[in-house]
């Protein structure tokens, strides 16, 4: 069960604005662009990116259940409908750690909400970049065996209830990267993400379009096959 640290994240203005639902820099006031660049330049000491992941053989796929080799069952219709050709399932947890969200809270406590909001947006962009790094690690695991990979799928997506978070946190050493769940299955640190990725030689790439359309990474993911008309 690999744990990966010392990850370099590509955080630029375009990614940050995209993760905040904004377009070009022209939509921001010049002084806000200056502030955002200042925060970007000083954010590295707040980031502690880490990825923990594990690979499991898929034992059986039913209509609303996906069974893994260790008898774990993931419930919901999404995985069985999209991963019918998958042979293995990669389970990954990613976090940038608690420092950034603590600094965001500090800005709000000091009555600097604009800095807090902008830094929170940078944190979202960092998690997005980290998720893509995780996808690339898993793709490198799959390639030597001639396997293709699906896009990342996250608990809480339509057809995959959030309660499946509990199973994912049993499949991967979450505590080794400082992650845990609240009683409502909310991840801590907050700037974290969980995902699974199907692996197999015959995954139908184009069949992934419907899920790309509802994936929270659809605007930035380099693996997307969905585009809005």
PDB file of C-alpha atoms in Angstrom, residues 26-144:
ATOM      1  CA  UNK A  26      -9.734  40.091 -16.680  1.00  0.00           C
ATOM      2  CA  UNK A  27     -12.725  39.164 -14.514  1.00  0.00           C
ATOM      3  CA  UNK A  28     -10.750  40.130 -11.395  1.00  0.00           C
ATOM      4  CA  UNK A  29      -9.827  43.608 -10.261  1.00  0.00           C
ATOM      5  CA  UNK A  30      -6.115  44.360 -10.753  1.00  0.00           C
ATOM      6  CA  UNK A  31      -5.538  44.610  -7.000  1.00  0.00           C
ATOM      7  CA  UNK A  32      -7.133  41.193  -6.523  1.00  0.00           C
ATOM      8  CA  UNK A  33      -4.839  39.665  -9.133  1.00  0.00           C
ATOM      9  CA  UNK A  34      -1.879  41.128  -7.238  1.00  0.00           C
ATOM     10  CA  UNK A  35      -3.179  39.629  -3.987  1.00  0.00           C
ATOM     11  CA  UNK A  36      -3.815  36.242  -5.571  1.00  0.00           C
ATOM     12  CA  UNK A  37      -0.299  36.165  -7.021  1.00  0.00           C
ATOM     13  CA  UNK A  38       1.087  37.084  -3.599  1.00  0.00           C
ATOM     14  CA  UNK A  39      -0.762  34.208  -1.957  1.00  0.00           C
ATOM     15  CA  UNK A  40       0.293  31.785  -4.693  1.00  0.00           C
ATOM     16  CA  UNK A  41       3.934  32.767  -4.266  1.00  0.00           C
ATOM     17  CA  UNK A  42       3.863  32.037  -0.537  1.00  0.00           C
ATOM     18  CA  UNK A  43       1.596  28.977  -0.351  1.00  0.00           C
ATOM     19  CA  UNK A  44       4.156  26.169  -0.549  1.00  0.00           C
ATOM     20  CA  UNK A  45       4.907  26.119   3.186  1.00  0.00           C
ATOM     21  CA  UNK A  46       1.191  25.508   3.838  1.00  0.00           C
ATOM     22  CA  UNK A  47       1.009  22.428   1.622  1.00  0.00           C
ATOM     23  CA  UNK A  48       1.757  18.900   2.823  1.00  0.00           C
ATOM     24  CA  UNK A  49       0.591  16.851  -0.186  1.00  0.00           C
ATOM     25  CA  UNK A  50       0.343  13.123   0.341  1.00  0.00           C
ATOM     26  CA  UNK A  51      -1.261  10.205  -1.479  1.00  0.00           C
ATOM     27  CA  UNK A  52      -2.015   6.753  -0.113  1.00  0.00           C
ATOM     28  CA  UNK A  53      -3.318   4.111  -2.494  1.00  0.00           C
ATOM     29  CA  UNK A  54      -3.825   0.384  -2.861  1.00  0.00           C
ATOM     30  CA  UNK A  55      -4.772  -2.011  -5.676  1.00  0.00           C
ATOM     31  CA  UNK A  56      -7.371  -4.757  -5.320  1.00  0.00           C
ATOM     32  CA  UNK A  57      -8.550  -7.471  -7.690  1.00  0.00           C
ATOM     33  CA  UNK A  58     -12.259  -7.341  -8.491  1.00  0.00           C
ATOM     34  CA  UNK A  59     -13.872 -10.629  -7.511  1.00  0.00           C
ATOM     35  CA  UNK A  60     -17.424 -10.040  -8.753  1.00  0.00           C
ATOM     36  CA  UNK A  61     -19.612  -7.311 -10.185  1.00  0.00           C
ATOM     37  CA  UNK A  62     -23.354  -7.342  -9.543  1.00  0.00           C
ATOM     38  CA  UNK A  63     -26.106  -4.855 -10.394  1.00  0.00           C
ATOM     39  CA  UNK A  64     -25.621  -2.660  -7.314  1.00  0.00           C
ATOM     40  CA  UNK A  65     -22.454  -4.090  -5.795  1.00  0.00           C
ATOM     41  CA  UNK A  66     -18.788  -4.420  -6.606  1.00  0.00           C
ATOM     42  CA  UNK A  67     -16.976  -7.171  -4.669  1.00  0.00           C
ATOM     43  CA  UNK A  68     -13.228  -6.995  -4.055  1.00  0.00           C
ATOM     44  CA  UNK A  69     -10.807  -9.854  -3.423  1.00  0.00           C
ATOM     45  CA  UNK A  70     -10.696  -9.156   0.333  1.00  0.00           C
ATOM     46  CA  UNK A  71     -14.507  -9.450   0.605  1.00  0.00           C
ATOM     47  CA  UNK A  72     -15.074  -5.705   0.769  1.00  0.00           C
ATOM     48  CA  UNK A  73     -18.322  -4.733  -0.972  1.00  0.00           C
ATOM     49  CA  UNK A  74     -18.811  -1.291  -2.493  1.00  0.00           C
ATOM     50  CA  UNK A  75     -22.501  -0.468  -2.826  1.00  0.00           C
ATOM     51  CA  UNK A  76     -24.293   1.555  -5.501  1.00  0.00           C
ATOM     52  CA  UNK A  77     -25.023   1.358  -9.206  1.00  0.00           C
ATOM     53  CA  UNK A  78     -22.273   3.669 -10.497  1.00  0.00           C
ATOM     54  CA  UNK A  79     -19.241   1.378 -10.276  1.00  0.00           C
ATOM     55  CA  UNK A  80     -20.945  -1.745 -11.690  1.00  0.00           C
ATOM     56  CA  UNK A  81     -22.378   0.264 -14.580  1.00  0.00           C
ATOM     57  CA  UNK A  82     -19.067   1.876 -15.588  1.00  0.00           C
ATOM     58  CA  UNK A  83     -16.456  -0.712 -14.636  1.00  0.00           C
ATOM     59  CA  UNK A  84     -17.909  -3.924 -16.047  1.00  0.00           C
ATOM     60  CA  UNK A  85     -14.639  -4.643 -17.890  1.00  0.00           C
ATOM     61  CA  UNK A  86     -12.309  -3.719 -15.020  1.00  0.00           C
ATOM     62  CA  UNK A  87     -10.126  -6.398 -13.459  1.00  0.00           C
ATOM     63  CA  UNK A  88      -8.683  -4.342 -10.639  1.00  0.00           C
ATOM     64  CA  UNK A  89      -9.683  -1.331  -8.583  1.00  0.00           C
ATOM     65  CA  UNK A  90      -7.222   1.304  -7.406  1.00  0.00           C
ATOM     66  CA  UNK A  91      -8.346   3.052  -4.221  1.00  0.00           C
ATOM     67  CA  UNK A  92      -6.659   6.373  -3.419  1.00  0.00           C
ATOM     68  CA  UNK A  93      -6.818   8.994  -0.682  1.00  0.00           C
ATOM     69  CA  UNK A  94      -5.218  12.390  -1.240  1.00  0.00           C
ATOM     70  CA  UNK A  95      -4.738  15.354   1.095  1.00  0.00           C
ATOM     71  CA  UNK A  96      -2.800  18.610   1.231  1.00  0.00           C
ATOM     72  CA  UNK A  97      -2.842  18.487   5.042  1.00  0.00           C
ATOM     73  CA  UNK A  98      -4.393  20.878   7.591  1.00  0.00           C
ATOM     74  CA  UNK A  99      -2.062  23.881   7.451  1.00  0.00           C
ATOM     75  CA  UNK A 100      -3.776  25.731   4.617  1.00  0.00           C
ATOM     76  CA  UNK A 101      -7.265  25.497   6.101  1.00  0.00           C
ATOM     77  CA  UNK A 102      -5.869  26.611   9.461  1.00  0.00           C
ATOM     78  CA  UNK A 103      -4.413  29.694   7.759  1.00  0.00           C
ATOM     79  CA  UNK A 104      -7.761  30.338   6.040  1.00  0.00           C
ATOM     80  CA  UNK A 105      -9.473  30.272   9.434  1.00  0.00           C
ATOM     81  CA  UNK A 106      -6.806  32.633  10.780  1.00  0.00           C
ATOM     82  CA  UNK A 107      -7.502  35.151   8.000  1.00  0.00           C
ATOM     83  CA  UNK A 108     -11.214  35.130   8.817  1.00  0.00           C
ATOM     84  CA  UNK A 109     -10.466  35.522  12.528  1.00  0.00           C
ATOM     85  CA  UNK A 110      -8.329  38.572  11.669  1.00  0.00           C
ATOM     86  CA  UNK A 111     -11.175  40.030   9.570  1.00  0.00           C
ATOM     87  CA  UNK A 112      -9.376  39.451   6.269  1.00  0.00           C
ATOM     88  CA  UNK A 113     -12.103  37.501   4.452  1.00  0.00           C
ATOM     89  CA  UNK A 114     -10.827  38.220   0.934  1.00  0.00           C
ATOM     90  CA  UNK A 115      -7.458  36.666   1.740  1.00  0.00           C
ATOM     91  CA  UNK A 116      -9.258  33.760   3.370  1.00  0.00           C
ATOM     92  CA  UNK A 117     -11.487  33.137   0.366  1.00  0.00           C
ATOM     93  CA  UNK A 118      -8.634  33.394  -2.104  1.00  0.00           C
ATOM     94  CA  UNK A 119      -6.413  31.061  -0.094  1.00  0.00           C
ATOM     95  CA  UNK A 120      -9.267  28.586   0.226  1.00  0.00           C
ATOM     96  CA  UNK A 121      -9.587  28.637  -3.569  1.00  0.00           C
ATOM     97  CA  UNK A 122      -5.864  27.968  -3.912  1.00  0.00           C
ATOM     98  CA  UNK A 123      -6.360  24.996  -1.598  1.00  0.00           C
ATOM     99  CA  UNK A 124      -9.080  23.639  -3.869  1.00  0.00           C
ATOM    100  CA  UNK A 125      -6.749  24.000  -6.843  1.00  0.00           C
ATOM    101  CA  UNK A 126      -4.019  22.178  -4.911  1.00  0.00           C
ATOM    102  CA  UNK A 127      -6.344  19.238  -4.187  1.00  0.00           C
ATOM    103  CA  UNK A 128      -7.337  19.186  -7.852  1.00  0.00           C
ATOM    104  CA  UNK A 129      -3.676  19.056  -8.899  1.00  0.00           C
ATOM    105  CA  UNK A 130      -2.966  16.354  -6.324  1.00  0.00           C
ATOM    106  CA  UNK A 131      -5.860  14.236  -7.599  1.00  0.00           C
ATOM    107  CA  UNK A 132      -4.389  14.380 -11.084  1.00  0.00           C
ATOM    108  CA  UNK A 133      -1.006  13.328  -9.701  1.00  0.00           C
ATOM    109  CA  UNK A 134      -2.718  10.316  -8.113  1.00  0.00           C
ATOM    110  CA  UNK A 135      -4.298   9.426 -11.455  1.00  0.00           C
ATOM    111  CA  UNK A 136      -0.866   9.526 -13.087  1.00  0.00           C
ATOM    112  CA  UNK A 137       0.680   7.311 -10.404  1.00  0.00           C
ATOM    113  CA  UNK A 138      -2.059   4.743 -10.917  1.00  0.00           C
ATOM    114  CA  UNK A 139      -1.782   4.959 -14.692  1.00  0.00           C
ATOM    115  CA  UNK A 140       1.917   4.131 -14.348  1.00  0.00           C
ATOM    116  CA  UNK A 141       0.994   1.117 -12.227  1.00  0.00           C
ATOM    117  CA  UNK A 142      -1.413  -0.071 -14.933  1.00  0.00           C
ATOM    118  CA  UNK A 143       0.688   0.505 -18.056  1.00  0.00           C
ATOM    119  CA  UNK A 144       3.276  -2.315 -17.674  1.00  0.00           C
TER     120      UNK A 144
END
